mmCIF file of C-alpha atoms and ligand atoms in Angstrom:
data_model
loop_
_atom_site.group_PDB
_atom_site.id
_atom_site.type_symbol
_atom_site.label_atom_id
_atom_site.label_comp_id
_atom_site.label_asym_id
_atom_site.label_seq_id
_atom_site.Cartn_x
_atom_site.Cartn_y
_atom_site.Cartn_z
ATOM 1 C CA UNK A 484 -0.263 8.297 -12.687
ATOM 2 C CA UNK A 485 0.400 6.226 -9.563
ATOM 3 C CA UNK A 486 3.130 9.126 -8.476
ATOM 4 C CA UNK A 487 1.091 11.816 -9.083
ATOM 5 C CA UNK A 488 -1.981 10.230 -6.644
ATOM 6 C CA UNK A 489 1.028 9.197 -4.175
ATOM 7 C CA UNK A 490 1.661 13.412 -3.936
ATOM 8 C CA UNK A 491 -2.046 13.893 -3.546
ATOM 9 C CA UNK A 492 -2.326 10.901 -0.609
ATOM 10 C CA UNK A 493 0.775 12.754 1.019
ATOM 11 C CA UNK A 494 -0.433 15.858 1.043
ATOM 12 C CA UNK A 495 -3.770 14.834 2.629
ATOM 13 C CA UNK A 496 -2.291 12.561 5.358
ATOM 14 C CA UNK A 497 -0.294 15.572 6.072
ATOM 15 C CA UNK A 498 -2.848 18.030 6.182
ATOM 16 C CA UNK A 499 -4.974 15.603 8.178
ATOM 17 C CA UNK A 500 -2.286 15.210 10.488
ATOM 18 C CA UNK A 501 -2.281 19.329 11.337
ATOM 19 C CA UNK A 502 -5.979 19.007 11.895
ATOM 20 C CA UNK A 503 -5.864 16.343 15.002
ATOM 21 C CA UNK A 504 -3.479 18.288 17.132
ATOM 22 C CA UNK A 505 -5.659 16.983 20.419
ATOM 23 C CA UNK A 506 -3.756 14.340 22.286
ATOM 24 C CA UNK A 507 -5.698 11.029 22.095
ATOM 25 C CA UNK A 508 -7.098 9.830 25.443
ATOM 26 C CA UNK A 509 -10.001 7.561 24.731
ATOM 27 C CA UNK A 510 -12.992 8.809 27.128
ATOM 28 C CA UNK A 511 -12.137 12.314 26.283
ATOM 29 C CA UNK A 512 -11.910 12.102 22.198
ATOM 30 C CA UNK A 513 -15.467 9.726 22.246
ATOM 31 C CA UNK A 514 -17.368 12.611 23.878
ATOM 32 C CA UNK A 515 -16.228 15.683 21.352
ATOM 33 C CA UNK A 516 -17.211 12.554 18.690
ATOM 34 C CA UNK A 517 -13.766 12.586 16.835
ATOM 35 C CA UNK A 518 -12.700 9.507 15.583
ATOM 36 C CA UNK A 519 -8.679 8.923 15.030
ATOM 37 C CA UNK A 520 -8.065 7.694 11.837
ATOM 38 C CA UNK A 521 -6.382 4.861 10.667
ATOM 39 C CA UNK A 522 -4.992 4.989 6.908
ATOM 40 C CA UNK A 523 -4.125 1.937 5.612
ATOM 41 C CA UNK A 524 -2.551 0.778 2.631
ATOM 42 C CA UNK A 525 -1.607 -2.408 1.031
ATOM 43 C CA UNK A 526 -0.207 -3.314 -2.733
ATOM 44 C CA UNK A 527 -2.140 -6.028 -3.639
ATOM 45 C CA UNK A 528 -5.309 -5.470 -4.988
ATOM 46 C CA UNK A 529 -9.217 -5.378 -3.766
ATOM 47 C CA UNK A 530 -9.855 -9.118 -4.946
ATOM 48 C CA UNK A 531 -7.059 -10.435 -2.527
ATOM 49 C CA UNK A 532 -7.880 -11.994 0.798
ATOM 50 C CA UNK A 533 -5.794 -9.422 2.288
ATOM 51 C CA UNK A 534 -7.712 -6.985 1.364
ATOM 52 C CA UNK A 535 -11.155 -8.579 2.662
ATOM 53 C CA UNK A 536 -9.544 -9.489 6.103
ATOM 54 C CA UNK A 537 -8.304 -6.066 6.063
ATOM 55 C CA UNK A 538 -12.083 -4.667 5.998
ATOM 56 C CA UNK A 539 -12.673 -7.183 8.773
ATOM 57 C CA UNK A 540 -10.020 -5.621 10.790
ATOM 58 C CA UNK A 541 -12.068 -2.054 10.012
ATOM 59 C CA UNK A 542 -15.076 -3.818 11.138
ATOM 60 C CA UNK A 543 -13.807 -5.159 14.468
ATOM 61 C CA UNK A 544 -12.068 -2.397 15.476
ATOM 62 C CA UNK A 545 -14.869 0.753 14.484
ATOM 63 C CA UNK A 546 -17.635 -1.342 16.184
ATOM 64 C CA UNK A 547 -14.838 -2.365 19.398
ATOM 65 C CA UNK A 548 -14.183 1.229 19.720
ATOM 66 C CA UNK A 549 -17.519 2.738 19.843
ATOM 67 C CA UNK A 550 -15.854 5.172 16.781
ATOM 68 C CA UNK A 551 -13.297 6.393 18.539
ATOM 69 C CA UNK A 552 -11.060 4.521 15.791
ATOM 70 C CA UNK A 553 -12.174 4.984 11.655
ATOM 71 C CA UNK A 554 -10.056 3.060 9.401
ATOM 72 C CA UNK A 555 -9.905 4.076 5.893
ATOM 73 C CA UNK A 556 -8.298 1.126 3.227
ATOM 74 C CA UNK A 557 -6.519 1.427 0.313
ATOM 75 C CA UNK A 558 -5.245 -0.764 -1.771
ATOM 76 C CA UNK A 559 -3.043 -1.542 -5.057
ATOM 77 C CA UNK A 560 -0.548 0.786 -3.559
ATOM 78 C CA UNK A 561 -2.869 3.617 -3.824
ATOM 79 C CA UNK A 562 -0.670 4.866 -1.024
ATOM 80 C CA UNK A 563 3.007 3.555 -2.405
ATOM 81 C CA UNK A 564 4.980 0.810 -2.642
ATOM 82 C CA UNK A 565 5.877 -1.314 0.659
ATOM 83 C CA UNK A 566 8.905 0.210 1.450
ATOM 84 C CA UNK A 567 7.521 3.791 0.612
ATOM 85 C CA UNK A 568 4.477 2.989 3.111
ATOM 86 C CA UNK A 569 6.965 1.519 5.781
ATOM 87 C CA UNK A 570 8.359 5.435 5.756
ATOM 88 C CA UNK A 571 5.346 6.905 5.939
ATOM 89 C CA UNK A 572 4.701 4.323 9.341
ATOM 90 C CA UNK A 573 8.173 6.193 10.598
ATOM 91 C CA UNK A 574 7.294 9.509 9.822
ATOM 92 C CA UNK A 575 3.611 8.902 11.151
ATOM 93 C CA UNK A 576 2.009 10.152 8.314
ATOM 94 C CA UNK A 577 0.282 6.947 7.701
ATOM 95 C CA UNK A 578 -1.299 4.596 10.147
ATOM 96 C CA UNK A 579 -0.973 1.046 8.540
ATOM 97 C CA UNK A 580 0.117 -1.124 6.288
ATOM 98 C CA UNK A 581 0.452 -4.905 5.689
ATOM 99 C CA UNK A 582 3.808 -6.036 3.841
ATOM 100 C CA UNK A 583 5.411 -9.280 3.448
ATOM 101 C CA UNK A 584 8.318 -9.913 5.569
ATOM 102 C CA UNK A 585 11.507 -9.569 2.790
ATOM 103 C CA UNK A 586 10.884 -5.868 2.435
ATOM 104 C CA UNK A 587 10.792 -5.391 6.383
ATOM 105 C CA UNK A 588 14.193 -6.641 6.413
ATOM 106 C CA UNK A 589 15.398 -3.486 4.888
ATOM 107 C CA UNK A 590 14.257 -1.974 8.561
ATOM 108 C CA UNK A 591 14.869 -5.082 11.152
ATOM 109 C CA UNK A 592 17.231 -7.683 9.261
ATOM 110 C CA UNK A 593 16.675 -10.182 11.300
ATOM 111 C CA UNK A 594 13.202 -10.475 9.398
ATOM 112 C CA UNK A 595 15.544 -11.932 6.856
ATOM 113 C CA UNK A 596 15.323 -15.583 8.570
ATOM 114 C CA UNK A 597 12.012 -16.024 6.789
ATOM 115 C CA UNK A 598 13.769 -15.318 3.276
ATOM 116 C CA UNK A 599 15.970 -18.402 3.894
ATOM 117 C CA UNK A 600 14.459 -21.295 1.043
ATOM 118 C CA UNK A 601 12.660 -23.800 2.378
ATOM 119 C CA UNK A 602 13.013 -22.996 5.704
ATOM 120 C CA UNK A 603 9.151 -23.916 6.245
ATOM 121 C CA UNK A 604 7.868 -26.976 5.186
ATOM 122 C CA UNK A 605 4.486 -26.882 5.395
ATOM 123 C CA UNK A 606 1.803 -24.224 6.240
ATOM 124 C CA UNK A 607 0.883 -26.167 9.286
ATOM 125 C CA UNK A 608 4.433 -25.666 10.852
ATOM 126 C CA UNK A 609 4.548 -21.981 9.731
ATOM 127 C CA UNK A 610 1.455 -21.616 11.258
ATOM 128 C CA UNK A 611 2.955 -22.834 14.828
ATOM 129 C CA UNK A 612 5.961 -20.845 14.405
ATOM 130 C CA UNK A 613 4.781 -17.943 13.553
ATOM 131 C CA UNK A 614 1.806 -18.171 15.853
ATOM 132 C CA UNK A 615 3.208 -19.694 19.526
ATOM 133 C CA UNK A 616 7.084 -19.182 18.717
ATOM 134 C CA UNK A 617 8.679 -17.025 21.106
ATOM 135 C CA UNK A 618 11.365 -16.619 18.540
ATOM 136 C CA UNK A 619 8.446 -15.080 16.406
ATOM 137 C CA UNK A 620 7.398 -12.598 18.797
ATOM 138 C CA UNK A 621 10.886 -11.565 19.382
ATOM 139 C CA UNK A 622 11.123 -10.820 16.272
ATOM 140 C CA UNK A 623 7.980 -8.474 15.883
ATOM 141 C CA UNK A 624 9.384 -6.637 19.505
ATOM 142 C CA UNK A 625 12.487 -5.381 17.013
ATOM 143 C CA UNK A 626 9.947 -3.250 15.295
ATOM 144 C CA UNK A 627 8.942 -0.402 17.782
ATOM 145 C CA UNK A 628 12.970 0.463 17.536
ATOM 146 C CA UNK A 629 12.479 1.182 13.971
ATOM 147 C CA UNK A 630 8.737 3.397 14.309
ATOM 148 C CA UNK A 631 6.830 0.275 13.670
ATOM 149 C CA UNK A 632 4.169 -2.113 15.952
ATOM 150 C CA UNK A 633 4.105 -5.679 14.543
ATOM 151 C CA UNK A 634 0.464 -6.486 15.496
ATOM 152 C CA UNK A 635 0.233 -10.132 14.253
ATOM 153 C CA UNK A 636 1.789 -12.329 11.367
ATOM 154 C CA UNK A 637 -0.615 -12.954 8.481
ATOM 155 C CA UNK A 638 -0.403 -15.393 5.417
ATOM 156 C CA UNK A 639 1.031 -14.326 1.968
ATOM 157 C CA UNK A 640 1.808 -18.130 1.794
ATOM 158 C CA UNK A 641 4.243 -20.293 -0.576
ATOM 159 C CA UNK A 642 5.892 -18.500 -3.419
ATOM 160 C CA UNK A 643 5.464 -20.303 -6.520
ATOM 161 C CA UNK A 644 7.515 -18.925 -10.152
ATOM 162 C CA UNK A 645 5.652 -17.783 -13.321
ATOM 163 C CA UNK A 646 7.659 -16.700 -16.515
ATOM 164 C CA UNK A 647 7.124 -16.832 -20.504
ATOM 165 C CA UNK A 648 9.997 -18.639 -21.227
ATOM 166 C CA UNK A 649 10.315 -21.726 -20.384
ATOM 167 C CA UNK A 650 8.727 -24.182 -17.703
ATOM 168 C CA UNK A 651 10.994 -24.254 -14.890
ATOM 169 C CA UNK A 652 10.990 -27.695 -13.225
ATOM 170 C CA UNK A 653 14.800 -27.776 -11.526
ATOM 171 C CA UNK A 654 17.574 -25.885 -10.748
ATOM 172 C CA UNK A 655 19.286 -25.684 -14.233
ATOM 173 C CA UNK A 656 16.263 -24.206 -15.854
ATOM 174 C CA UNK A 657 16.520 -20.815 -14.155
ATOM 175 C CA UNK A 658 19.438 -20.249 -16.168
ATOM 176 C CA UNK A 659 19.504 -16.245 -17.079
ATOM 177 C CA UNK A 660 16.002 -15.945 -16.558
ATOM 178 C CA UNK A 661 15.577 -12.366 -15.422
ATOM 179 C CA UNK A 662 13.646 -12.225 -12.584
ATOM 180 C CA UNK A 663 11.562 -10.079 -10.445
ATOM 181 C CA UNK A 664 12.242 -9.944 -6.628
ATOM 182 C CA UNK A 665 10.815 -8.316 -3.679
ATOM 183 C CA UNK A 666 13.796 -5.649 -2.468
ATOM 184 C CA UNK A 667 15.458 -7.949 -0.497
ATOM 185 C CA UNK A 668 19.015 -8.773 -0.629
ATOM 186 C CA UNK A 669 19.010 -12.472 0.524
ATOM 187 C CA UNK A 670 16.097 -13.173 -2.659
ATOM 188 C CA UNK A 671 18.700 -11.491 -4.927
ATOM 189 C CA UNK A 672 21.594 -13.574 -3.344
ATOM 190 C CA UNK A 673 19.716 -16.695 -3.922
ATOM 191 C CA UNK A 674 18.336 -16.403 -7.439
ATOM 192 C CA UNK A 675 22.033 -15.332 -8.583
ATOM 193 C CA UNK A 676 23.110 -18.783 -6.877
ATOM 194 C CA UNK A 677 20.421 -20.453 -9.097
ATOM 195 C CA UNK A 678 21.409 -18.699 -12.585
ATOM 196 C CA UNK A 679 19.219 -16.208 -12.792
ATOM 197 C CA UNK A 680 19.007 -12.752 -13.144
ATOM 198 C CA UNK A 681 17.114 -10.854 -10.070
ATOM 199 C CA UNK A 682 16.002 -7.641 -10.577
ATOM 200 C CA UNK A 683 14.599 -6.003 -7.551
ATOM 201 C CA UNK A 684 11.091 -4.146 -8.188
ATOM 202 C CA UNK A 685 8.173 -2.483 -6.767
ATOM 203 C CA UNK A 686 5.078 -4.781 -6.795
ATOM 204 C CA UNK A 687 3.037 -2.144 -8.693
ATOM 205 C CA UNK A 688 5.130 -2.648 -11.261
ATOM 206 C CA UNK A 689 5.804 -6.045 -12.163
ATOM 207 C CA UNK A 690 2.537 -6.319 -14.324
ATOM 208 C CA UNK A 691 3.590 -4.062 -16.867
ATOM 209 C CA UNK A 692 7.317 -4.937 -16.831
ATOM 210 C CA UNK A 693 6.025 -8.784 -17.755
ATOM 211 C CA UNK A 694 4.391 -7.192 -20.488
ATOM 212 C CA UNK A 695 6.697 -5.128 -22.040
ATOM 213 C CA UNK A 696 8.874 -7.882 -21.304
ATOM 214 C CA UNK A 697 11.833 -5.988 -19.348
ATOM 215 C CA UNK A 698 11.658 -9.220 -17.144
ATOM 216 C CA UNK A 699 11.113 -12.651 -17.803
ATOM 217 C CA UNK A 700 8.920 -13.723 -14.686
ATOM 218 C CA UNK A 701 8.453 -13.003 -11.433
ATOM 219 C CA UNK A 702 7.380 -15.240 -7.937
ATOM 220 C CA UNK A 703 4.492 -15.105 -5.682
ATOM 221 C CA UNK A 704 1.804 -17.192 -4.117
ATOM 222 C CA UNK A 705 -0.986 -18.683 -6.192
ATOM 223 C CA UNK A 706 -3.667 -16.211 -5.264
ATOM 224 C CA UNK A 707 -1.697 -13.772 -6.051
ATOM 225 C CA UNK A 708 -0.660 -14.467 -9.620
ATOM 226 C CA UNK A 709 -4.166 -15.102 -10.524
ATOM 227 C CA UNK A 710 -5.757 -11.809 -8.735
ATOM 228 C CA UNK A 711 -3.474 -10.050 -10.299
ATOM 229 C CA UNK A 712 -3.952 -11.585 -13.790
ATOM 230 C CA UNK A 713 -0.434 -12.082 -14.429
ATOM 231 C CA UNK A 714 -1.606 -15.307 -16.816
ATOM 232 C CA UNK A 715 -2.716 -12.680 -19.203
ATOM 233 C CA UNK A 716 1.273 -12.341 -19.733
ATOM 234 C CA UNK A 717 3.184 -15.183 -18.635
ATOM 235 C CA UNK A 718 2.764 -18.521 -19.984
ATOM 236 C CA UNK A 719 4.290 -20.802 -17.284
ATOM 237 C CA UNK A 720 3.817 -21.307 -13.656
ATOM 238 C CA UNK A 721 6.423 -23.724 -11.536
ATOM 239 C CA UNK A 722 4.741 -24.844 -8.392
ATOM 240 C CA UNK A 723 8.755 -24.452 -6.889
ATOM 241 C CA UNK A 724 7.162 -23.229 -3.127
ATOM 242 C CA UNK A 725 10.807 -21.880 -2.832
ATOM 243 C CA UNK A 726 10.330 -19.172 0.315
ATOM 244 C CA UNK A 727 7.191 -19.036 2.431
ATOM 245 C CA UNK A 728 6.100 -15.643 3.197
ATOM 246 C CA UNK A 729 4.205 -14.627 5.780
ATOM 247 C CA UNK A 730 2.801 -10.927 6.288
ATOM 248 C CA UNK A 731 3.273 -8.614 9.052
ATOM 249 C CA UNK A 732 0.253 -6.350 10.185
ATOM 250 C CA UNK A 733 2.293 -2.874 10.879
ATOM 251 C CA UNK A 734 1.141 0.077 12.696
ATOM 252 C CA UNK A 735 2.322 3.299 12.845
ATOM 253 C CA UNK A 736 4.167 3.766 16.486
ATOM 254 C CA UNK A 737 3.262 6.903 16.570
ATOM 255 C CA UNK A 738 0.000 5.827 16.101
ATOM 256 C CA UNK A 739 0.501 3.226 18.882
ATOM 257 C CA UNK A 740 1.771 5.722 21.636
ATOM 258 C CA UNK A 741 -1.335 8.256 20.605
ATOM 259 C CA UNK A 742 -3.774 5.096 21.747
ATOM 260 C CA UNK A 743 -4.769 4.009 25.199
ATOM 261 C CA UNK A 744 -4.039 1.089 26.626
ATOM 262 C CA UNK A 745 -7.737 -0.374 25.967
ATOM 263 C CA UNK A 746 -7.496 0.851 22.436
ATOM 264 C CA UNK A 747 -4.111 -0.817 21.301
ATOM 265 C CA UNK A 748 -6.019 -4.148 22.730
ATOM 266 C CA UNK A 749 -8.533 -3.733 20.442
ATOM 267 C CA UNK A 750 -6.498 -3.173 17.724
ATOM 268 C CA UNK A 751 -4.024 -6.261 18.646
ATOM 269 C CA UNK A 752 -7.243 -8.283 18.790
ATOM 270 C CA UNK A 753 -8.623 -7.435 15.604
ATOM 271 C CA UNK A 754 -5.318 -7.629 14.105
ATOM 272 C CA UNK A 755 -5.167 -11.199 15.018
ATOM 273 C CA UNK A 756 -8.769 -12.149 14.641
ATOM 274 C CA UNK A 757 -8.779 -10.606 10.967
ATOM 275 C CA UNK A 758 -5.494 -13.035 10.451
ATOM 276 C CA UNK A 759 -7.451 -16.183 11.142
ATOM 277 C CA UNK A 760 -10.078 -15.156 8.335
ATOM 278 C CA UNK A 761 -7.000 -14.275 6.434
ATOM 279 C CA UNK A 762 -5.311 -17.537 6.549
ATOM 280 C CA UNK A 763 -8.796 -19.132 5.844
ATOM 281 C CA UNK A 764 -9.705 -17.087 2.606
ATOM 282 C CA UNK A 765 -5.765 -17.029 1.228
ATOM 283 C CA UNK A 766 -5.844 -20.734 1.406
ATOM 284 C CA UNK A 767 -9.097 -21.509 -0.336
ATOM 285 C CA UNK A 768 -7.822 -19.042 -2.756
ATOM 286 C CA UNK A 769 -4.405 -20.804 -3.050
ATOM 287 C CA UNK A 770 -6.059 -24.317 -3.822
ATOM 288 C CA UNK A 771 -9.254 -22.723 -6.460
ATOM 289 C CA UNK A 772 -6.724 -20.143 -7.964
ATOM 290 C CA UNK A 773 -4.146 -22.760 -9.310
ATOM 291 C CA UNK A 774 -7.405 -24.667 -11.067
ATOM 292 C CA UNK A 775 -8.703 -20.973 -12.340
ATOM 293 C CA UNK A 776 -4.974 -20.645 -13.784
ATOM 294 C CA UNK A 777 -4.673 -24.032 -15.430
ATOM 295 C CA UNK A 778 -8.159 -23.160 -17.154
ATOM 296 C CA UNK A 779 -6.979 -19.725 -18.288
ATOM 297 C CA UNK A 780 -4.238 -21.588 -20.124
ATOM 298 C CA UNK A 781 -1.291 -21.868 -17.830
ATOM 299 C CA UNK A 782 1.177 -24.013 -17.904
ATOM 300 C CA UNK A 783 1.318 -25.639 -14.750
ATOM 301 C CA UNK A 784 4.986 -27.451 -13.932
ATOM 302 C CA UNK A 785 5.341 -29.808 -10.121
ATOM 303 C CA UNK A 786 8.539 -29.646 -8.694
ATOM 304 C CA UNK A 787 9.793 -32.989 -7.367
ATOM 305 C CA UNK A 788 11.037 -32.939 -3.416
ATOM 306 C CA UNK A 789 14.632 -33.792 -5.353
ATOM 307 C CA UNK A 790 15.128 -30.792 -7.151
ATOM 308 C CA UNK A 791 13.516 -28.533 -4.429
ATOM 309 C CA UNK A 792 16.882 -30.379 -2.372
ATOM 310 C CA UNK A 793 18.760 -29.319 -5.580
ATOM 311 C CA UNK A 794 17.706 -25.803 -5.324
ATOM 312 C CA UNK A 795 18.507 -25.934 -2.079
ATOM 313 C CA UNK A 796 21.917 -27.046 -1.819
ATOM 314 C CA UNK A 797 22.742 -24.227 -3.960
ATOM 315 C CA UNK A 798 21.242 -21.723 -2.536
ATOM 316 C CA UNK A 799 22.937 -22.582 1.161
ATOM 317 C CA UNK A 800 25.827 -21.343 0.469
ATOM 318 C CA UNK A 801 24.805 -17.865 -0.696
ATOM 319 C CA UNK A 802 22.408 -17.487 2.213
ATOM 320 C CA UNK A 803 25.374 -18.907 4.979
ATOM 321 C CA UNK A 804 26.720 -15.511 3.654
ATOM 322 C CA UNK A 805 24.061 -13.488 5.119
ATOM 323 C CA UNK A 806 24.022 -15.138 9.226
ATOM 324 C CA UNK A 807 25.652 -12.676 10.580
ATOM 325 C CA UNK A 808 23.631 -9.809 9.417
ATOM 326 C CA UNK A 809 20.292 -11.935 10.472
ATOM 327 C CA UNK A 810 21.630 -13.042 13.684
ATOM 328 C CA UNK A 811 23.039 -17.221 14.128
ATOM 329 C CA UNK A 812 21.210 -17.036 17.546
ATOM 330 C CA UNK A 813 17.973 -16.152 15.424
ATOM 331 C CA UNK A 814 18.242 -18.250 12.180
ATOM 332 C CA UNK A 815 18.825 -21.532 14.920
ATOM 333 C CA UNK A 816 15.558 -20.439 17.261
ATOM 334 C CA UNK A 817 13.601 -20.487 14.175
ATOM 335 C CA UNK A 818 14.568 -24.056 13.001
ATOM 336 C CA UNK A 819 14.518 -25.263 16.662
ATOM 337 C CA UNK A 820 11.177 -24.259 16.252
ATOM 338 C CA UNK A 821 10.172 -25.507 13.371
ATOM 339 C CA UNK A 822 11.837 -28.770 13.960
ATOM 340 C CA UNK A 823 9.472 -28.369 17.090
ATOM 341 C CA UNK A 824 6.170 -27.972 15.496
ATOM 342 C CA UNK A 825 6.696 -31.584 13.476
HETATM 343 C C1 LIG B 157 2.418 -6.439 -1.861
HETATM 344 C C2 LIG B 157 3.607 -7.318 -1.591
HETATM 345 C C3 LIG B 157 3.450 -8.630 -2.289
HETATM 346 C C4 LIG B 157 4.756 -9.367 -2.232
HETATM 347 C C5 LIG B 157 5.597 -8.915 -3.420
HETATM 348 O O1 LIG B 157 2.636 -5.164 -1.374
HETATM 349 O O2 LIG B 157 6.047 -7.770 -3.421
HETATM 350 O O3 LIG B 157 5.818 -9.715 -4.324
HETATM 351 O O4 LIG B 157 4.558 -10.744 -2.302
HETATM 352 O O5 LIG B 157 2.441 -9.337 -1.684
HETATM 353 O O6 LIG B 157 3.802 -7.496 -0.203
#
């Protein structure tokens, strides 16, 4: 099903993209009343406070632009997977999307930094990294090279484990557990370290390959295990906040270049002023979502600060192994940083 709709979304960006052969100069496009359009897609789903702070980012920037802009959302990767939709942001033939950082490593490595485990320590200091860093911002300025305008970090948040096997509460119990991860080859490094068994997957399709039970579990923040009702087929949650992601609000560049100066503000502006609702809803979410899962049956597991140092010194070594491709200048800006912010 979800292919078939991906052919029909393909096929209309790219016959909408014949139909606006006018260049895009902002006085000029208000007065013959055509509005660019946006198309943005995300994978999670309509619940998630992604998805509302995505609306507000349509709200901010139809109203800022006096319709010059339209943005049309999708969600539940309505459009494709994360690394599909990426493409699409290369090619043009889609105007946004909003991905966690591992899968934007595939297209600027250094993103990678942020896949290191428990590089963050709180949401507070991710929040000043990721926010005033210049490291940060260096790191979104990598993007145009590759097709893509970072407009502003958002929060996926603290990555937490779920599985039906077993409740995971130190290193040892990950033992052959296959597990889901984002495509992302420092993840896969550093659940091999741990015992497990990564297997790489699209996000649309780690529901039904919990329930068929091709994998064991899978890892993601709080709100997003419960929006996405993955309780309704895994039995145990481990509160392990292993890697902290945050999300990056991607536009097209060709999208970018097409936009005057006045309208790329308004975009940047709304990207960041949607991100402060973001972080807002995503945390209320994270805190109400882990009571909503302990009522709908969950087995909830804490993770002592000892074994999250256990996990840790095991997965070091497999990460030291990926420096070079990240960049030893950036992985030491990023914990000057967040030593910084504490
Ligand atoms: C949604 C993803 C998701 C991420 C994942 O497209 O794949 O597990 O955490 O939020 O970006």
């Amino acid at each position: 099903f979800l292919s078939v709709f991906m052919v029909v979304a393909l096929f209309t960006a790219v016959l909408a993209g014949c139909g606006s052969s006018e260049k895009a100069s902002g006085g000029e496009e208000k007065k013959s009343g055509k509005a660019r359009v946006i198309r943005a897609g995300i994978g999670l789903n309509d619940k998630h406070p992604q998805y509302l702070a995505l609306l507000k980012f349509k709200e901010i920037v139809e109203k800022e632009s006096n319709g010059s802009i339209k943005v049309e959302t999708y969600h539940s990767s309505q459009l494709g997977d994360d690394r599909a939709m990426m493409e699409a942001l290369q090619l043009g033939t889609q105007q946004m999307t909003i991905p966690s950082t591992a899968p934007i490593a595939n297209f600027v490595p250094e993103f990678s930094v942020y896949d290191i485990p428990f590089i963050f320590p709180s949401e507070e200091v991710a929040d000043k990294v990721l926010l005033e860093s210049d490291v940060a911002k260096e790191l979104l300025d990598k993007l145009p090279a590759q097709g893509m305008v970072g407009l502003a970090y958002w929060e996926n948040g603290f990555r937490d484990l779920t599985n039906d096997k077993v409740s995971v509460a130190t290193a040892k119990d990950f033992k052959n557990l296959k597990i889901r991860t984002m495509e992302n080859q420092l993840h896969i490094a550093a659940f091999k370290a741990l015992g497990a068994n990564p297997t790489p997957m699209a996000f649309a399709e780690v529901f039904t390959a919990m329930q068929q039970g091709t994998i064991d579990g899978q890892e993601n923040p709080i709100a997003t295990i419960y929006l996405q009702k993955y309780n309704e087929v895994q039995k145990h949650l481990s509160l392990t906040h292993h890697v902290y992601s945050p999300f990056v609000v991607l536009l097209s560049k060709v999208f970018w270049d097409e936009s005057s100066k006045e309208e790329q503000d308004i975009m940047t502006k709304a990207a960041q002023e949607a991100g402060e609702y973001e972080r807002k809803l995503i945390r209320e979410a994270n805190v109400q979502n882990l009571e909503d899962l302990k009522k709908a049956g969950m087995t909830v597991t804490e993770v002592t600060p000892e074994a999250r140092e256990e996990m840790k010194a095991i997965t070091d070594p497999a990460v030291e192994k990926f420096a070079d491709k990240i960049g030893k200048e950036t992985i030491e800006k990023v914990k000057k940083a967040v030593e910084d912010a504490q």
